Coordinates of C-alpha atoms in Angstrom, one line a residue:
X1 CA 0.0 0.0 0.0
X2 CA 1.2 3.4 -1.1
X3 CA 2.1 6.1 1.6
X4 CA 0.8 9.9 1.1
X5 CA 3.4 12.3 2.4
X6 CA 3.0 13.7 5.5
X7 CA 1.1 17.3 5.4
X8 CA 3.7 20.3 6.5
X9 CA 3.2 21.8 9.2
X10 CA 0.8 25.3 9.3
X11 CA 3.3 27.6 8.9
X12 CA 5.6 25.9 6.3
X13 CA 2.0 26.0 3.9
X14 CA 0.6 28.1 1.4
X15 CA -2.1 30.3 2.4
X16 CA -4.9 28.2 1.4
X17 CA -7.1 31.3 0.5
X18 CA -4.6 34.7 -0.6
X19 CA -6.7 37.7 -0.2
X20 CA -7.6 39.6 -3.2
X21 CA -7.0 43.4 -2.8
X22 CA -7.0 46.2 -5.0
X23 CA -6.1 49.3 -3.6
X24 CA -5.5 52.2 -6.3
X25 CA -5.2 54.8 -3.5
X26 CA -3.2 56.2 -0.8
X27 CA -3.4 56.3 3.1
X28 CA -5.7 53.6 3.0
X29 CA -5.7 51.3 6.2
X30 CA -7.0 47.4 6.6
X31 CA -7.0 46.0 9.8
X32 CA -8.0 42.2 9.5
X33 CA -8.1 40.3 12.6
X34 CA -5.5 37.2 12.6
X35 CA -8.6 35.2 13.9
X36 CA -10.8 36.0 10.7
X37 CA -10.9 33.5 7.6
X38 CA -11.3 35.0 4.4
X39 CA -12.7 32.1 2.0
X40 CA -11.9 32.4 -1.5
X41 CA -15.1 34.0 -4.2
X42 CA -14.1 37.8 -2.2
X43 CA -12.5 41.0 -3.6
X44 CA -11.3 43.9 -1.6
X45 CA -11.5 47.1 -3.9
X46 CA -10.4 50.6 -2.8
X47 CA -10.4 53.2 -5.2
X48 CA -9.8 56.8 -3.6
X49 CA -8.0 57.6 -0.3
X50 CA -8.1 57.5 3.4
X51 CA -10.2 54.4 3.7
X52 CA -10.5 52.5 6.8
X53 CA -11.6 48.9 6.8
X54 CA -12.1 46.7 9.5
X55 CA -13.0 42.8 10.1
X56 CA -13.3 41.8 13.6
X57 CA -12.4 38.1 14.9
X58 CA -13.8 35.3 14.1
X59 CA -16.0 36.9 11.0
X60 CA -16.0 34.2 8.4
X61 CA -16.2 36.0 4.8
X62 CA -17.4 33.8 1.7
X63 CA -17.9 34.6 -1.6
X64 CA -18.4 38.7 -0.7
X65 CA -16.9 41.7 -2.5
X66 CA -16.2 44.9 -0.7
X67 CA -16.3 48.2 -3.1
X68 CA -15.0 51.2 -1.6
X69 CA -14.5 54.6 -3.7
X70 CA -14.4 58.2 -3.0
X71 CA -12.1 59.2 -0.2
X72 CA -12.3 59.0 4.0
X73 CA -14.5 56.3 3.8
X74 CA -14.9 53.8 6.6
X75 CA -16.4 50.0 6.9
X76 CA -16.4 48.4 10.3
X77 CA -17.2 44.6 10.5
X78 CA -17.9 43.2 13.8
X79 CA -17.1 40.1 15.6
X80 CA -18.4 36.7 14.5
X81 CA -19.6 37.7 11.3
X82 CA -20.6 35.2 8.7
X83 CA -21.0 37.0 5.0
X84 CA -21.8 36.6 1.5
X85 CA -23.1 39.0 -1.0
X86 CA -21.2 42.8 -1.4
X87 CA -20.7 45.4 0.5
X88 CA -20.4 49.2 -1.0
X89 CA -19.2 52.5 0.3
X90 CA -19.5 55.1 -2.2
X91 CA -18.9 59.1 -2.8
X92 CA -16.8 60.9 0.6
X93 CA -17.4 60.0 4.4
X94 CA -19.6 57.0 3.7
X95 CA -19.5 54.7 6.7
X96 CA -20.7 51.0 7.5
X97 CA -21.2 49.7 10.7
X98 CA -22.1 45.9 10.5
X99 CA -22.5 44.2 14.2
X100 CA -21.2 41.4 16.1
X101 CA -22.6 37.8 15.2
X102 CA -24.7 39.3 12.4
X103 CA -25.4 37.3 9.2
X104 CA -26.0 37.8 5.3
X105 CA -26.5 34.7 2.8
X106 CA -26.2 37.5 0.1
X107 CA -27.3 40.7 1.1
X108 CA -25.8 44.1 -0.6
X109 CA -25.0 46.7 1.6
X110 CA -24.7 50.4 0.0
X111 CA -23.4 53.1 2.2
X112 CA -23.5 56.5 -0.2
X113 CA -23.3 60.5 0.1
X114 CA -21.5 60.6 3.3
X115 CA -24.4 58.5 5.6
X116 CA -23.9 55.9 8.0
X117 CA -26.0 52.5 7.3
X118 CA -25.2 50.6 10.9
X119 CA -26.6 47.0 11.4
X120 CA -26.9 45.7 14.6
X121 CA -25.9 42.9 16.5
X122 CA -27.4 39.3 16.1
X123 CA -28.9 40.5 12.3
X124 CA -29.7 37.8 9.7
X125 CA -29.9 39.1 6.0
X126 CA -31.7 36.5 3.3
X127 CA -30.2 36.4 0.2
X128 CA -31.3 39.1 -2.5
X129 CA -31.7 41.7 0.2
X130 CA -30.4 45.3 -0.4
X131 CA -30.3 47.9 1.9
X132 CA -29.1 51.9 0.6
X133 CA -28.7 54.9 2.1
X134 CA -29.4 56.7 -0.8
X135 CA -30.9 55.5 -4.1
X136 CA -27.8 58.3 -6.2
X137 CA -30.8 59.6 -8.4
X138 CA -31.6 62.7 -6.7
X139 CA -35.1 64.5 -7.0
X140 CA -34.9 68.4 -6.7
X141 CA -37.4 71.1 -6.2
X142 CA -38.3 72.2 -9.5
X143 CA -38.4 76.1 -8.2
X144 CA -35.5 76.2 -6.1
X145 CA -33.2 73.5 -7.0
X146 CA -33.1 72.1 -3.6
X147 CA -32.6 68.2 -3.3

């Protein structure tokens, strides 16, 4: 009977799921916690600068991509996440708050115009749920141009 090799220890193996980041800006910051597991199906994109990102321990990340464009935006992941779907921060200040032990089977978060979109704790998201702060299509006062 044939022997498989023995499998290397952790450290001497190749990360079994590299993270995919794109970053085409400056003084951008990711902070991901060593405890976290990024699964492969995800893409990190940051296009502008002074972005903060955050994913708190234990979060579990599967098949989700994370958009992030204009500048001095900020996306805040909790602890014992599970997610799949996209996440999206557009235009300047935009922040995402997404609590601990919350939940998406493929929900789309969009955080736009500067607001904050904050989930709680404990949240479950069904899949083809989409939550936005602002639908970009603006509807102004015909007489004084206000939005």
């Amino acid at each position: 009977m044939a022997r498989l090799p023995a499998t290397p220890p952790i450290s001497k193996r190749a990360p079994l799921n590299p993270i995919n980041i794109i970053d085409h800006g400056k003084g951008n910051r990711i902070e991901i916690d060593p405890t976290a597991r990024l699964e492969a199906g995800h893409a990190i994109v940051l296009q502008g600068d002074g972005h903060v990102l955050k994913i708190g321990a234990n979060t579990v990340v599967r098949a989700l991509g994370i958009y992030i464009s204009g500048s001095g935006n900020s996306l805040d992941i909790g602890t014992d996440c599970d997610l799949r779907g996209a996440l999206h921060l557009r235009q300047n200040g935009s922040r995402l708050h997404i609590g601990a032990q919350t939940t998406f089977v493929g929900g789309y978060l969009f955080a736009m115009e500067g607001r904050l979109l904050a989930v709680g704790e404990d949240c479950m998201f069904s899949s083809g749920v989409v939550v936005r702060t602002s639908d970009e299509h603006p509807i102004c006062d015909s007489a004084t141009g206000v939005r």
